[in-house]
Structures are given as C-alpha cells and as structure tokens.
PDB file of C-alpha atoms in Angstrom:
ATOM      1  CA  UNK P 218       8.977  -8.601  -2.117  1.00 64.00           C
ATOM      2  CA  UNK P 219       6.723  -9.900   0.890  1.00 78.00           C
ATOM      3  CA  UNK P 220       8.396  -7.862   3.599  1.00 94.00           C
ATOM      4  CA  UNK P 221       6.733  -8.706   6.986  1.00 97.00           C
ATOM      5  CA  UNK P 222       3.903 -11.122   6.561  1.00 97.00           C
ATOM      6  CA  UNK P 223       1.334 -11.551   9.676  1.00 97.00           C
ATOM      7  CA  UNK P 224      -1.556 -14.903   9.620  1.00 96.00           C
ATOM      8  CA  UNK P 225      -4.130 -14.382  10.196  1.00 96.00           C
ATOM      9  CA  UNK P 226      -5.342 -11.269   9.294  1.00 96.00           C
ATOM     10  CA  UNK P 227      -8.465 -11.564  11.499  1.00 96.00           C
ATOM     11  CA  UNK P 228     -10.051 -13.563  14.390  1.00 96.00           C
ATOM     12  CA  UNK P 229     -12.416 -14.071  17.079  1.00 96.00           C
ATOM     13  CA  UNK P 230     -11.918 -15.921  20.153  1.00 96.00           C
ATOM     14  CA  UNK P 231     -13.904 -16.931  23.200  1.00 96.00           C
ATOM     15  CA  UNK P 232     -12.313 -16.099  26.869  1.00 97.00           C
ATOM     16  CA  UNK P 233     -10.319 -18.730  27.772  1.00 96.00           C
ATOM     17  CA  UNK P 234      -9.403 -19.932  24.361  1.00 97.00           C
ATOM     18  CA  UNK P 235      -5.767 -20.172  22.842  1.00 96.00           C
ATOM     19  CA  UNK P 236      -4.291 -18.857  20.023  1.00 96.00           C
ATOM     20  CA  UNK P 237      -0.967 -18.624  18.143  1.00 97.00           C
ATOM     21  CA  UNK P 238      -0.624 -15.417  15.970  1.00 98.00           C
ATOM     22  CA  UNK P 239       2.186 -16.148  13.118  1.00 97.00           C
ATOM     23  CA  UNK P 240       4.889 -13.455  11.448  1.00 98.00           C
ATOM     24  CA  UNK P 241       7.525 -14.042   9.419  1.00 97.00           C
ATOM     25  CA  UNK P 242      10.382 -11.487   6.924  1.00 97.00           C
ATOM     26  CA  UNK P 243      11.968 -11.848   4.280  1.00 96.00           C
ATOM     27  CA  UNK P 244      14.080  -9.209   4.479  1.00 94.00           C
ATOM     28  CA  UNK P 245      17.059 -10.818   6.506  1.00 94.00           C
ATOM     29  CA  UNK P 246      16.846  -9.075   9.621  1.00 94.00           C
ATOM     30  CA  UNK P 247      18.160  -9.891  12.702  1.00 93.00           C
ATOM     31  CA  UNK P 248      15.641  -7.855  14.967  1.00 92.00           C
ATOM     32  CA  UNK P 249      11.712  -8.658  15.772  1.00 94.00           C
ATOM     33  CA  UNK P 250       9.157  -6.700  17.392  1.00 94.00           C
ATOM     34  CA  UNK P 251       5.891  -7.878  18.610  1.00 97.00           C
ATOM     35  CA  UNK P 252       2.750  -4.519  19.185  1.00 96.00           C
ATOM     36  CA  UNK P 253      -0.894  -4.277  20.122  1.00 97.00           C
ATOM     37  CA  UNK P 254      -2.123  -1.426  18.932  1.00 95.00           C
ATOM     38  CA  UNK P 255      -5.091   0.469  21.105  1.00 93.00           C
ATOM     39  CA  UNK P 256      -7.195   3.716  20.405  1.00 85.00           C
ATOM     40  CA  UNK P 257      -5.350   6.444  22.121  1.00 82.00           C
ATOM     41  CA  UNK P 258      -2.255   5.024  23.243  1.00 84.00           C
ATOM     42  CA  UNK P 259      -0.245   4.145  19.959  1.00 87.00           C
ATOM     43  CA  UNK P 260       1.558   1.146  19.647  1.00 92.00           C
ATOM     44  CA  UNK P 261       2.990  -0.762  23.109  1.00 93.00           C
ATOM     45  CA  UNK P 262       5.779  -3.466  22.683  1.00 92.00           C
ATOM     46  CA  UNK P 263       4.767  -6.679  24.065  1.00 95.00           C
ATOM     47  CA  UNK P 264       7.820  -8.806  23.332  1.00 95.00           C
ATOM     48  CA  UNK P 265      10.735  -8.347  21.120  1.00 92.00           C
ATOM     49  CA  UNK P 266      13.741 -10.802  19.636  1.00 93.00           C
ATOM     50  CA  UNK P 267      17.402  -8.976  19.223  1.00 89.00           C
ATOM     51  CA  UNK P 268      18.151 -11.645  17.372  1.00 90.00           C
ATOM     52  CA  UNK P 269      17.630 -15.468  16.609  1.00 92.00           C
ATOM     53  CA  UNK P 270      17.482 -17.579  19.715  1.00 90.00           C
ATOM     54  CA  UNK P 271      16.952 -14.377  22.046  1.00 92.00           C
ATOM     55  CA  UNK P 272      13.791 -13.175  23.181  1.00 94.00           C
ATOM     56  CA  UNK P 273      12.993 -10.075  26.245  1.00 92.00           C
ATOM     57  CA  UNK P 274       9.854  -8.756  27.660  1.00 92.00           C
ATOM     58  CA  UNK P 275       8.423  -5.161  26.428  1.00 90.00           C
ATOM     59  CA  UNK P 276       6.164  -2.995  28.147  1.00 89.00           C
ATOM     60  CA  UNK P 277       2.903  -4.985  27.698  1.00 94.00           C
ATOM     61  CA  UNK P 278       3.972  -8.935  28.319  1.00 95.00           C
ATOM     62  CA  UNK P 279       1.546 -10.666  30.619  1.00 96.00           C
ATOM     63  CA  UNK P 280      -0.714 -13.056  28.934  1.00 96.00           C
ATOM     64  CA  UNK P 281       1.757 -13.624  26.438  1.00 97.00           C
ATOM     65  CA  UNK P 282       4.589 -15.509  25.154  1.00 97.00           C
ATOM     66  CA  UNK P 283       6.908 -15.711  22.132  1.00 97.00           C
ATOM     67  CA  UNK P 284       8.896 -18.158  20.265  1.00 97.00           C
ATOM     68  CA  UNK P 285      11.541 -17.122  17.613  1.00 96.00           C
ATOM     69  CA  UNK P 286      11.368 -20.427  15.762  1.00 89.00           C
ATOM     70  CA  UNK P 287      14.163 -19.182  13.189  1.00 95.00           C
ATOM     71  CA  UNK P 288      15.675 -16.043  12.169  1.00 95.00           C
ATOM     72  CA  UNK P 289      12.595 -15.504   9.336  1.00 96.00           C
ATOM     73  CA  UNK P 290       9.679 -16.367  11.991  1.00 97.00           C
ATOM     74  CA  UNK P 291       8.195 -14.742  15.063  1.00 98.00           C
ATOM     75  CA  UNK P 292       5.109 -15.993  17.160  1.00 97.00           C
ATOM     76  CA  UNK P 293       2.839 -14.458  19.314  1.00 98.00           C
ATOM     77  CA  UNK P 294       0.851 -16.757  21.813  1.00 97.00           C
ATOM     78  CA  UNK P 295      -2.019 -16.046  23.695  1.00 96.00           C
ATOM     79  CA  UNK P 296      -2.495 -19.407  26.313  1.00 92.00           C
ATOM     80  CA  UNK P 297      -5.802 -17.874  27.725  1.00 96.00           C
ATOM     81  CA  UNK P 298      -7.101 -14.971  26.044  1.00 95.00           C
ATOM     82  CA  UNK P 299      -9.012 -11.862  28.000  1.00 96.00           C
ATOM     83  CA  UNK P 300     -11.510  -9.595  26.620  1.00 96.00           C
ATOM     84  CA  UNK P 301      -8.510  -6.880  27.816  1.00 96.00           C
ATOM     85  CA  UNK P 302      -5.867  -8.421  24.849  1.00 97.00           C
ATOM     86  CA  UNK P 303      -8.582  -7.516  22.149  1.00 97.00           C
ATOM     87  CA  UNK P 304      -6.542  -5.568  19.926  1.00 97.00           C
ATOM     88  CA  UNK P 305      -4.751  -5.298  16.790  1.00 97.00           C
ATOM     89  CA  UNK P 306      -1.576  -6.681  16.948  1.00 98.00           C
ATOM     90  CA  UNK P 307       1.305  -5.908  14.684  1.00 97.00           C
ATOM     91  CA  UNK P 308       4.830  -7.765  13.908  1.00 97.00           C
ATOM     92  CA  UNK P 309       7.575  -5.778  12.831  1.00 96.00           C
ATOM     93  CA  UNK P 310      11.708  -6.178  11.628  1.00 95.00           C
ATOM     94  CA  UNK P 311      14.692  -4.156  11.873  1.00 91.00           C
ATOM     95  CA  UNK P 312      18.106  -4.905  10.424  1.00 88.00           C
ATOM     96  CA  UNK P 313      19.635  -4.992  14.397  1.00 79.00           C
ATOM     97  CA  UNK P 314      17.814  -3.971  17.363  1.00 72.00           C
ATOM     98  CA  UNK P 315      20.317  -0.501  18.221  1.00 70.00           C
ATOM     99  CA  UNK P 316      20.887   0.619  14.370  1.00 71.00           C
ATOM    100  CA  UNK P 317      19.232   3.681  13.057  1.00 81.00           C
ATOM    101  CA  UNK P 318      17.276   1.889  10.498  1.00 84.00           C
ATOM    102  CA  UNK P 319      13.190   1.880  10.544  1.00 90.00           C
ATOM    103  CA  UNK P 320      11.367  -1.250  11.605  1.00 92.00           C
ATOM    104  CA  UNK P 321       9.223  -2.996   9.007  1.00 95.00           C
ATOM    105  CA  UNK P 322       5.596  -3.202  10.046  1.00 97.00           C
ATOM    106  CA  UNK P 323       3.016  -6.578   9.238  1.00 97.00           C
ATOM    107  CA  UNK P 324      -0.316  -5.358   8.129  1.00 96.00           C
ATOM    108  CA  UNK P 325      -1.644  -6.582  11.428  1.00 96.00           C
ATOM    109  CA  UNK P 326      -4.128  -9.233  13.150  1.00 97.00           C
ATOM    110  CA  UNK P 327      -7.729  -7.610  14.340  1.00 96.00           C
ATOM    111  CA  UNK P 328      -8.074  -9.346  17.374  1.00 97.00           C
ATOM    112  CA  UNK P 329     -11.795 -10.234  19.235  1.00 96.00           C
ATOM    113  CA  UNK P 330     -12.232 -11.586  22.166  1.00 96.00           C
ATOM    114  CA  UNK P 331     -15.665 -12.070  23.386  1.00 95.00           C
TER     115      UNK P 331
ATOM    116  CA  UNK R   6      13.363   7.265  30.506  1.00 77.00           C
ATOM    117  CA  UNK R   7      12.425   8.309  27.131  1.00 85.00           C
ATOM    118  CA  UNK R   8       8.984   9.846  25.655  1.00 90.00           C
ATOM    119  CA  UNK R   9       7.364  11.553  22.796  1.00 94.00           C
ATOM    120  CA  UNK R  10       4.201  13.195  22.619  1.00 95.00           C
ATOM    121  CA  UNK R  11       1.581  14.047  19.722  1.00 96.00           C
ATOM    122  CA  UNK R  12      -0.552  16.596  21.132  1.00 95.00           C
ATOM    123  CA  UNK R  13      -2.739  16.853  18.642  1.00 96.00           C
ATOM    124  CA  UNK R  14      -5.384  14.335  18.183  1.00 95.00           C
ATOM    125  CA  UNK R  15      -6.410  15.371  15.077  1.00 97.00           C
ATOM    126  CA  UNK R  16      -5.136  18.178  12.300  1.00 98.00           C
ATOM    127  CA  UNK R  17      -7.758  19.130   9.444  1.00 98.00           C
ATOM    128  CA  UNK R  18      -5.919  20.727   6.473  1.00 98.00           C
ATOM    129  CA  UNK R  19      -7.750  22.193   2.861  1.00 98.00           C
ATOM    130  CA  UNK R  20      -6.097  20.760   0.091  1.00 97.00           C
ATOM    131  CA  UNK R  21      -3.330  22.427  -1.397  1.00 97.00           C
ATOM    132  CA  UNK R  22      -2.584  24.145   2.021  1.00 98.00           C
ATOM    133  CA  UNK R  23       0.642  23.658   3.956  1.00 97.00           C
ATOM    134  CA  UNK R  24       0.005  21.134   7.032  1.00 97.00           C
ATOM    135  CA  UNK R  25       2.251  20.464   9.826  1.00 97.00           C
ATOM    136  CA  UNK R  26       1.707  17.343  12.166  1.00 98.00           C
ATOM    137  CA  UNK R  27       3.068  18.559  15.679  1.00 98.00           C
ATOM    138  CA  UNK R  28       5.866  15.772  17.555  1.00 98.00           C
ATOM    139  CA  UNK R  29       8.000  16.377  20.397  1.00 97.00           C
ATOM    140  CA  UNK R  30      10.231  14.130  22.727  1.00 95.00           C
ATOM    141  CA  UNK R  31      12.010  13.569  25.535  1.00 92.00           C
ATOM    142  CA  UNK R  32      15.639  11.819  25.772  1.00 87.00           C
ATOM    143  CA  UNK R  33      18.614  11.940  28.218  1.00 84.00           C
ATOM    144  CA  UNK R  34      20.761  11.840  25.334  1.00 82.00           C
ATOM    145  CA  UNK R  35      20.818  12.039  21.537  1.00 84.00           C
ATOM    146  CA  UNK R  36      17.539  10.966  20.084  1.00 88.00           C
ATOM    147  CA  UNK R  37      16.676   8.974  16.990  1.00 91.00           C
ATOM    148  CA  UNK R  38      13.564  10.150  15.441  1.00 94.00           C
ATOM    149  CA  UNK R  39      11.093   9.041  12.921  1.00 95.00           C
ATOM    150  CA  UNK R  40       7.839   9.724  11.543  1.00 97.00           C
ATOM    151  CA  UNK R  41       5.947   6.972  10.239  1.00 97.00           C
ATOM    152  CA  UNK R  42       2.532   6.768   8.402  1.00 97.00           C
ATOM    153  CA  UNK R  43      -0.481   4.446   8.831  1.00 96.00           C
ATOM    154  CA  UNK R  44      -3.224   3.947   6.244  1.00 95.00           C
ATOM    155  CA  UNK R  45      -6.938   2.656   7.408  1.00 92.00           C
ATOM    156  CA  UNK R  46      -6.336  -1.402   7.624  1.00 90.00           C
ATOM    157  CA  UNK R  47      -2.366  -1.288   6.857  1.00 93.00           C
ATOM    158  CA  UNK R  48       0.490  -1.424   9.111  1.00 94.00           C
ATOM    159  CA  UNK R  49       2.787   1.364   9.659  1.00 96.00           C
ATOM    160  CA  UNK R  50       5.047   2.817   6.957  1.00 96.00           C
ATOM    161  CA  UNK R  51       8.421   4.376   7.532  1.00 95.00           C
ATOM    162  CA  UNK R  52       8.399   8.381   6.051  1.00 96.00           C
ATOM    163  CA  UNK R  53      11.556   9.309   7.500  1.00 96.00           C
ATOM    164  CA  UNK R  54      14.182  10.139  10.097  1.00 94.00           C
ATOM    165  CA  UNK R  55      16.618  12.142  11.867  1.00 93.00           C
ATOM    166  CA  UNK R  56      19.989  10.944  12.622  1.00 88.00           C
ATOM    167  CA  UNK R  57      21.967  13.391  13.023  1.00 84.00           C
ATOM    168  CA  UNK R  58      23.411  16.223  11.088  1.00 83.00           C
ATOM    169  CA  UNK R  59      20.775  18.757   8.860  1.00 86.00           C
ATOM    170  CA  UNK R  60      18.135  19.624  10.967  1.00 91.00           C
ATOM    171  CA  UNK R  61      15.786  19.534   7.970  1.00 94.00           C
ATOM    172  CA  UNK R  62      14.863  15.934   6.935  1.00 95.00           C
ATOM    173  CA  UNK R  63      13.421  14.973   3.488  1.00 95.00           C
ATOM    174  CA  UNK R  64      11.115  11.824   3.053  1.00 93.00           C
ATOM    175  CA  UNK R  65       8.387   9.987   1.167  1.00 91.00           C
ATOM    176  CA  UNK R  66       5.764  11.732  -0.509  1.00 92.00           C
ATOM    177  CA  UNK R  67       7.177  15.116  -0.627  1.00 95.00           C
ATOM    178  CA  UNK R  68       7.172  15.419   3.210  1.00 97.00           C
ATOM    179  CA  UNK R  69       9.619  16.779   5.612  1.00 97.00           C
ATOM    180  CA  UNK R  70      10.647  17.302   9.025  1.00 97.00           C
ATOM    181  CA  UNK R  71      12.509  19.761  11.444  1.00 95.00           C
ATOM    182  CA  UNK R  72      14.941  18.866  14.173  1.00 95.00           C
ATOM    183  CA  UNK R  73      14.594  21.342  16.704  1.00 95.00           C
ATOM    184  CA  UNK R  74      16.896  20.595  19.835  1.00 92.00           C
ATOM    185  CA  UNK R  75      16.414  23.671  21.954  1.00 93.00           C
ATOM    186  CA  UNK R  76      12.902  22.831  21.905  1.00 95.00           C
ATOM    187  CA  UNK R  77      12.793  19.270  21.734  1.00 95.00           C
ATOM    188  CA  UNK R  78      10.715  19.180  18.365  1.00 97.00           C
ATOM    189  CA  UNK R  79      10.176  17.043  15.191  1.00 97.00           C
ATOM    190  CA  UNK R  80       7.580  18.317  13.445  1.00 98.00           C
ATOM    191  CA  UNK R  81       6.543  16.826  10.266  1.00 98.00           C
ATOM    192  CA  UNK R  82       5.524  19.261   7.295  1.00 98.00           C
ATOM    193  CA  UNK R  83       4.400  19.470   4.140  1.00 97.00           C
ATOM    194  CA  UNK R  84       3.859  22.324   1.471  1.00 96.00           C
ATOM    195  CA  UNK R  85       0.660  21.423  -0.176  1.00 97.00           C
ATOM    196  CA  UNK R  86      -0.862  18.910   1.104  1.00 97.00           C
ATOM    197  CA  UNK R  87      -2.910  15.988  -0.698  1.00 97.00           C
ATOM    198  CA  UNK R  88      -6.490  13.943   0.197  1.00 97.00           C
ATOM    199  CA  UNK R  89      -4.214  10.671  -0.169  1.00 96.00           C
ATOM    200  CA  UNK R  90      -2.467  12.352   2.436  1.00 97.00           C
ATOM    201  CA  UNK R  91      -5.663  11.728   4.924  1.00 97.00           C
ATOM    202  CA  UNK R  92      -4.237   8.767   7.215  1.00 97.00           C
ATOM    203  CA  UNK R  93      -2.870   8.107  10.725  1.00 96.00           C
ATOM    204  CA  UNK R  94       0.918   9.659  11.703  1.00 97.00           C
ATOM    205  CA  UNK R  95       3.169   8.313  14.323  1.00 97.00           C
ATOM    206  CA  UNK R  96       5.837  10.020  15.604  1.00 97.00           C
ATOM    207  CA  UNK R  97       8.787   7.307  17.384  1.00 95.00           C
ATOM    208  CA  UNK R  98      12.157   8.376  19.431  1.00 92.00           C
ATOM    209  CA  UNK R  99      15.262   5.925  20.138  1.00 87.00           C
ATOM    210  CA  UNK R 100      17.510   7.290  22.636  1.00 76.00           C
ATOM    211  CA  UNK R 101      20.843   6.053  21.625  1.00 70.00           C
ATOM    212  CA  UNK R 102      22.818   6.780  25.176  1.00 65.00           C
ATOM    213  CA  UNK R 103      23.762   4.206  27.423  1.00 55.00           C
ATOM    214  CA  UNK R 104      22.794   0.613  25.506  1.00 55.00           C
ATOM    215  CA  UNK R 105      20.081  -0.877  24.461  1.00 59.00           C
ATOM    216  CA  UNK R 106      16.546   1.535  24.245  1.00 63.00           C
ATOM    217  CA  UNK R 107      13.600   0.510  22.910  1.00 79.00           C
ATOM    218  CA  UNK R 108      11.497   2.730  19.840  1.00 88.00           C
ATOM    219  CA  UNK R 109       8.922   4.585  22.001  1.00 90.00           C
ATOM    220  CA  UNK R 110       5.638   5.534  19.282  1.00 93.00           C
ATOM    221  CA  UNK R 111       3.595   8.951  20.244  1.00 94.00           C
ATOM    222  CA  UNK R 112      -0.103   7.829  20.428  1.00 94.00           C
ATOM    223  CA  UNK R 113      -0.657   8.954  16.726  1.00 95.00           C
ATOM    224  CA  UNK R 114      -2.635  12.082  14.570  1.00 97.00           C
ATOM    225  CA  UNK R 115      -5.262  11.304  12.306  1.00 96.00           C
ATOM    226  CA  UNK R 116      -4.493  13.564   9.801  1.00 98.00           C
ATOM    227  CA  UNK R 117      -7.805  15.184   7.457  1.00 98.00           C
ATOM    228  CA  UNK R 118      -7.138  16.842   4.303  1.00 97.00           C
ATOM    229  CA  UNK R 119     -10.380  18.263   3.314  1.00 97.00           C
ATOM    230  CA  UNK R 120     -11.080  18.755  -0.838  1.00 95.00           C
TER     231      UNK R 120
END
C-alpha cells in the first residue's frame, strides 16, 4: 500500500526556473494538502483541495499554484522559483477536509534554489 | 484564530526514563488534537489524537497523551522511552467551531533519547 507518493524526491533549480512538483494517494480520499516545511516554523499550508475539482489558498500561496488533475493527483507549481521557496515540501490526504481523521503525509521533495 | 505551541525546542531523555514532549493550544471552541512523529528524511506519521471523551489517549509505539482543558494542554508521554524513539514531534489542533478550520502544526521537538 503506496499511501501518498511525492516525485521527485529531490531537486535543484536556478532562480527564475519552473517546476511542477507531483503527488498522488491511493487511499481514496477526498481531501489534499500541499506544506513547505522550514527550520523553526513547522509545517505552513500553501494550498489545499476539499475535494476533486476545488482548490483554496493556505497561509503560504504566493509563487504558487495548484491543479487537482483527479481525485488521486495533486500538483504543486512553482512558475518562477525564488531562493525564498527553498524548502521541503510535503503532500498530504485526509478522508474529508472537517473529519477527525489524520492526514497522510508524502515523504517530501528537498527543494534548492540557487 | 487558532494556535498551538511547542515550547520546547528540544527534550533529551536517558533510555528507559519516562519522557514527556510538552504541547499546548489555543481554540475558541472544541479542539481536535494530534501528535504526529517525523523521522530524519520521512514525512510525518500520525501517533494519535484526541476527540473527545477520555482525557488520556493511547497511540503508536506505546505512547500516550493527556487532554488537559483547564490548562489548554496535550502533552505527549511515554513510560520508558526508546533510542528509536529519537526523531522530530509535531503537535497539530483543528478547531471544530464555526465551519471549515484548517490543521494548525506547532513548530516541532526534536526529541533525544540518550543510551
């Protein structure tokens, strides 16, 4: 059982360069969450998807955008990365968005910009 | 607006000892919480929660957690702790009053047990 699968695992960009970071589940869930995760300030939503076809902005969105291409996949896009989005980033699932089950956390993407 | 804090940065524990890994949060109405585990190069791994009723939640691994409402507390515990234990904890809070609130994650304690 896959769970929440993130590609790639790592990468390095130049400024300026784009990039799409891909996550999918197999776990039928309704609910996905995209995170960058920092030293010292835990994990910050950038963009999350209630469901399929439905996506809203978290705390952290600018510089990015999402597509929920089906109810299994979640992307993360980066048009013109910044030295400032080099991070790990983290996909996670939940069965709906307001139930009282845990989300289901990737393994991550290290993130370099240079 | 809803927050949790961690206020430990890190908590070094001899093996075999008790540890406890220090959470509390802030809600306007009933909270959700959970602890949640990270390993060096992994993504995060659900250990438990609190929904509602017993204030004293059992998890993975042997660990546990107390709900304490008066003083806004979930502290995660454990009676003897392990080395495999060593790895970064996350405490999270859902508020579940009026609609739709996000997970908000404490900024994490790197947990040391020392052999």
């Amino acid at each position: 059982n896959a769970g929440v699968t993130q590609t790639p695992k790592f990468q390095v960009l130049k400024t300026g360069q784009s990039m799409t970071l891909q996550c999918a589940q197999d776990m039928n869930h309704n609910s996905m969450y995209w995170y960058r995760q920092d030293p010292g300030m835990g994990l910050r939503l950038i963009y999350y998807s209630a469901s399929e076809g439905t996506t809203d902005k978290g705390e952290v969105p600018n510089g990015y955008n999402v597509s929920r291409l089906n109810k299994r996949e979640f992307s993360l896009r980066l048009e013109s990365a910044a030295p400032s989005q080099t991070s790990v980033y983290f996909c996670a699932s939940s069965l709906r968005q307001d139930s009282n089950q845990p989300q289901h956390f990737g393994d991550g993407t290290r993130l370099s910009i240079l | 607006a809803q927050s949790v804090a961690q206020p430990e940065d890190q908590v070094n524990v001899a093996e075999g000892n008790p540890l406890t890994v220090k959470c509390t949060y802030s809600v306007s109405g009933n909270p959700y919480l959970f602890w949640y585990v990270q390993y060096p190069n992994r993504g995060l791994q659900f250990l438990l929660k609190y929904i509602t009723g017993d204030n004293l939640v059992k998890g993975s691994y042997g660990f546990e957690a107390e709900f304490n409402k008066s003083q806004t507390s979930f502290h995660l515990k454990k009676p003897s702790a392990l080395v495999s234990d060593s790895a970064l904890y996350f405490c999270a809070v859902r508020d579940m009053s009026g609609g739709y609130q996000k997970v908000t994650f404490g900024t994490g304690t790197k947990l040391q047990v020392i052999p």
